[in-house]
Amino acid sequence: MKDAPPLPGFSEAPQSFPATGARPDQVNHRARLRARFMAGGADALPDYELLELVLFRAIPRRDVKPLAKALMARFGDFNAVISAPTARLTEVQGVGDAVVQELKIVEAAAHRLARAEVMGREVISSWDALVRYCRIVLSHAPTERFRILFLDRRNILIADEVQQSGTVDHVPVYPREVARRALELGASALILVHNHPSGDPTPSQADVDMTRTIEAALRPLDIVLHDHIVVGKGHEVSLRAGGYL
């Protein structure tokens, strides 16, 4: 079987560029793209061009448009690209350590910004920001992850922790550990959050049963379980709003 031809701009043979940098046409393209971004922000660029801006830092002397489009074709959109696991990213021809590092820096920055909108704030009045944060950190996770949001008596978010990570369709949760950690942090209320990598956030019977078990474990400790949010791709389900609690 013959090897697939390399992507344009990513041949295995080394390319020759002037010592001062990229070719003039590439320099002009990068300058135009940066100018459009500064003038109109992210909304002025399609996802693949925003991805090009990120790739410029990792690959300073090559045309990165073919790689940006290859990543988009593999993962679907900008968010899915930066959230993709390193092992899957490196399956794409042209992705090396420098590219992975830049993508993961952007992902970490997005998580940090979203977290700053909710940490230390009263969650009921910031509910939309809280759901947006959960979506950002979980909607593209390749395996199930179970997070706990710990609140004080004023419903101020005081901690956000990953309790467990699991497989593509299961994550083990231990009610005793949830209760123990809540007591350690002095939390008065909790919000549970986990994702469904399948994309469908419909709670399973196991999700409902586990939530009710945790609620029962917290009740004697005078700790309130406000909600359990299941994150899918594109939307979320609240077990409280859905009548499961």
mmCIF file with all atom_site columns, N, CA and C in Angstrom, residues 103-126:
data_model
loop_
_atom_site.group_PDB
_atom_site.id
_atom_site.type_symbol
_atom_site.label_atom_id
_atom_site.label_alt_id
_atom_site.label_comp_id
_atom_site.label_asym_id
_atom_site.label_entity_id
_atom_site.label_seq_id
_atom_site.pdbx_PDB_ins_code
_atom_site.Cartn_x
_atom_site.Cartn_y
_atom_site.Cartn_z
_atom_site.occupancy
_atom_site.B_iso_or_equiv
_atom_site.pdbx_formal_charge
_atom_site.auth_seq_id
_atom_site.auth_comp_id
_atom_site.auth_asym_id
_atom_site.auth_atom_id
_atom_site.pdbx_PDB_model_num
ATOM 1  N N  . LEU A 1 103 ? -2.021  24.810 21.308 1.00 0.00 ? 103 LEU A N  1
ATOM 2  C CA . LEU A 1 103 ? -3.445  24.493 21.411 1.00 0.00 ? 103 LEU A CA 1
ATOM 3  C C  . LEU A 1 103 ? -3.854  24.328 22.865 1.00 0.00 ? 103 LEU A C  1
ATOM 4  N N  . LYS A 1 104 ? -3.015  23.669 23.658 1.00 0.00 ? 104 LYS A N  1
ATOM 5  C CA . LYS A 1 104 ? -3.355  23.425 25.055 1.00 0.00 ? 104 LYS A CA 1
ATOM 6  C C  . LYS A 1 104 ? -3.242  24.693 25.900 1.00 0.00 ? 104 LYS A C  1
ATOM 7  N N  . ILE A 1 105 ? -2.391  25.624 25.503 1.00 0.00 ? 105 ILE A N  1
ATOM 8  C CA . ILE A 1 105 ? -2.333  26.918 26.189 1.00 0.00 ? 105 ILE A CA 1
ATOM 9  C C  . ILE A 1 105 ? -3.646  27.668 25.979 1.00 0.00 ? 105 ILE A C  1
ATOM 10 N N  . VAL A 1 106 ? -4.156  27.636 24.746 1.00 0.00 ? 106 VAL A N  1
ATOM 11 C CA . VAL A 1 106 ? -5.421  28.304 24.449 1.00 0.00 ? 106 VAL A CA 1
ATOM 12 C C  . VAL A 1 106 ? -6.565  27.639 25.225 1.00 0.00 ? 106 VAL A C  1
ATOM 13 N N  . GLU A 1 107 ? -6.558  26.312 25.266 1.00 0.00 ? 107 GLU A N  1
ATOM 14 C CA . GLU A 1 107 ? -7.602  25.602 26.010 1.00 0.00 ? 107 GLU A CA 1
ATOM 15 C C  . GLU A 1 107 ? -7.558  25.982 27.494 1.00 0.00 ? 107 GLU A C  1
ATOM 16 N N  . ALA A 1 108 ? -6.359  25.996 28.070 1.00 0.00 ? 108 ALA A N  1
ATOM 17 C CA . ALA A 1 108 ? -6.232  26.343 29.483 1.00 0.00 ? 108 ALA A CA 1
ATOM 18 C C  . ALA A 1 108 ? -6.693  27.771 29.755 1.00 0.00 ? 108 ALA A C  1
ATOM 19 N N  . ALA A 1 109 ? -6.375  28.687 28.834 1.00 0.00 ? 109 ALA A N  1
ATOM 20 C CA . ALA A 1 109 ? -6.795  30.077 28.998 1.00 0.00 ? 109 ALA A CA 1
ATOM 21 C C  . ALA A 1 109 ? -8.319  30.198 28.943 1.00 0.00 ? 109 ALA A C  1
ATOM 22 N N  . ALA A 1 110 ? -8.945  29.449 28.028 1.00 0.00 ? 110 ALA A N  1
ATOM 23 C CA . ALA A 1 110 ? -10.406 29.471 27.930 1.00 0.00 ? 110 ALA A CA 1
ATOM 24 C C  . ALA A 1 110 ? -11.040 28.961 29.216 1.00 0.00 ? 110 ALA A C  1
ATOM 25 N N  . HIS A 1 111 ? -10.496 27.875 29.769 1.00 0.00 ? 111 HIS A N  1
ATOM 26 C CA . HIS A 1 111 ? -11.017 27.335 31.023 1.00 0.00 ? 111 HIS A CA 1
ATOM 27 C C  . HIS A 1 111 ? -10.833 28.340 32.166 1.00 0.00 ? 111 HIS A C  1
ATOM 28 N N  . ARG A 1 112 ? -9.662  28.969 32.205 1.00 0.00 ? 112 ARG A N  1
ATOM 29 C CA . ARG A 1 112 ? -9.365  29.911 33.286 1.00 0.00 ? 112 ARG A CA 1
ATOM 30 C C  . ARG A 1 112 ? -10.315 31.121 33.243 1.00 0.00 ? 112 ARG A C  1
ATOM 31 N N  . LEU A 1 113 ? -10.576 31.632 32.024 1.00 0.00 ? 113 LEU A N  1
ATOM 32 C CA . LEU A 1 113 ? -11.473 32.778 31.885 1.00 0.00 ? 113 LEU A CA 1
ATOM 33 C C  . LEU A 1 113 ? -12.895 32.428 32.298 1.00 0.00 ? 113 LEU A C  1
ATOM 34 N N  . ALA A 1 114 ? -13.368 31.252 31.846 1.00 0.00 ? 114 ALA A N  1
ATOM 35 C CA . ALA A 1 114 ? -14.728 30.833 32.185 1.00 0.00 ? 114 ALA A CA 1
ATOM 36 C C  . ALA A 1 114 ? -14.864 30.611 33.689 1.00 0.00 ? 114 ALA A C  1
ATOM 37 N N  . ARG A 1 115 ? -13.839 30.045 34.299 1.00 0.00 ? 115 ARG A N  1
ATOM 38 C CA . ARG A 1 115 ? -13.877 29.785 35.743 1.00 0.00 ? 115 ARG A CA 1
ATOM 39 C C  . ARG A 1 115 ? -13.905 31.087 36.533 1.00 0.00 ? 115 ARG A C  1
ATOM 40 N N  . ALA A 1 116 ? -13.192 32.106 36.037 1.00 0.00 ? 116 ALA A N  1
ATOM 41 C CA . ALA A 1 116 ? -13.144 33.385 36.732 1.00 0.00 ? 116 ALA A CA 1
ATOM 42 C C  . ALA A 1 116 ? -14.520 34.051 36.788 1.00 0.00 ? 116 ALA A C  1
ATOM 43 N N  . GLU A 1 117 ? -15.388 33.722 35.842 1.00 0.00 ? 117 GLU A N  1
ATOM 44 C CA . GLU A 1 117 ? -16.725 34.318 35.813 1.00 0.00 ? 117 GLU A CA 1
ATOM 45 C C  . GLU A 1 117 ? -17.635 33.763 36.906 1.00 0.00 ? 117 GLU A C  1
ATOM 46 N N  . VAL A 1 118 ? -17.290 32.602 37.447 1.00 0.00 ? 118 VAL A N  1
ATOM 47 C CA . VAL A 1 118 ? -18.190 31.979 38.427 1.00 0.00 ? 118 VAL A CA 1
ATOM 48 C C  . VAL A 1 118 ? -17.568 31.796 39.810 1.00 0.00 ? 118 VAL A C  1
ATOM 49 N N  . MET A 1 119 ? -16.275 31.663 39.885 1.00 0.00 ? 119 MET A N  1
ATOM 50 C CA . MET A 1 119 ? -15.635 31.409 41.180 1.00 0.00 ? 119 MET A CA 1
ATOM 51 C C  . MET A 1 119 ? -15.793 32.618 42.104 1.00 0.00 ? 119 MET A C  1
ATOM 52 N N  . GLY A 1 120 ? -16.218 32.368 43.338 1.00 0.00 ? 120 GLY A N  1
ATOM 53 C CA . GLY A 1 120 ? -16.403 33.436 44.300 1.00 0.00 ? 120 GLY A CA 1
ATOM 54 C C  . GLY A 1 120 ? -17.665 34.237 44.101 1.00 0.00 ? 120 GLY A C  1
ATOM 55 N N  . ARG A 1 121 ? -18.584 33.734 43.261 1.00 0.00 ? 121 ARG A N  1
ATOM 56 C CA . ARG A 1 121 ? -19.831 34.449 43.002 1.00 0.00 ? 121 ARG A CA 1
ATOM 57 C C  . ARG A 1 121 ? -21.032 33.607 43.424 1.00 0.00 ? 121 ARG A C  1
ATOM 58 N N  . GLU A 1 122 ? -22.137 34.296 43.646 1.00 0.00 ? 122 GLU A N  1
ATOM 59 C CA . GLU A 1 122 ? -23.371 33.625 44.027 1.00 0.00 ? 122 GLU A CA 1
ATOM 60 C C  . GLU A 1 122 ? -23.928 32.924 42.799 1.00 0.00 ? 122 GLU A C  1
ATOM 61 N N  . VAL A 1 123 ? -24.053 31.603 42.873 1.00 0.00 ? 123 VAL A N  1
ATOM 62 C CA . VAL A 1 123 ? -24.297 30.836 41.651 1.00 0.00 ? 123 VAL A CA 1
ATOM 63 C C  . VAL A 1 123 ? -25.711 30.957 41.118 1.00 0.00 ? 123 VAL A C  1
ATOM 64 N N  . ILE A 1 124 ? -26.677 31.208 41.995 1.00 0.00 ? 124 ILE A N  1
ATOM 65 C CA . ILE A 1 124 ? -28.051 31.287 41.507 1.00 0.00 ? 124 ILE A CA 1
ATOM 66 C C  . ILE A 1 124 ? -28.225 32.484 40.571 1.00 0.00 ? 124 ILE A C  1
ATOM 67 N N  . SER A 1 125 ? -27.629 33.617 40.915 1.00 0.00 ? 125 SER A N  1
ATOM 68 C CA . SER A 1 125 ? -27.735 34.800 40.056 1.00 0.00 ? 125 SER A CA 1
ATOM 69 C C  . SER A 1 125 ? -26.761 34.732 38.886 1.00 0.00 ? 125 SER A C  1
ATOM 70 N N  . SER A 1 126 ? -25.809 33.794 38.923 1.00 0.00 ? 126 SER A N  1
ATOM 71 C CA . SER A 1 126 ? -24.834 33.637 37.839 1.00 0.00 ? 126 SER A CA 1
ATOM 72 C C  . SER A 1 126 ? -25.026 32.289 37.138 1.00 0.00 ? 126 SER A C  1
#
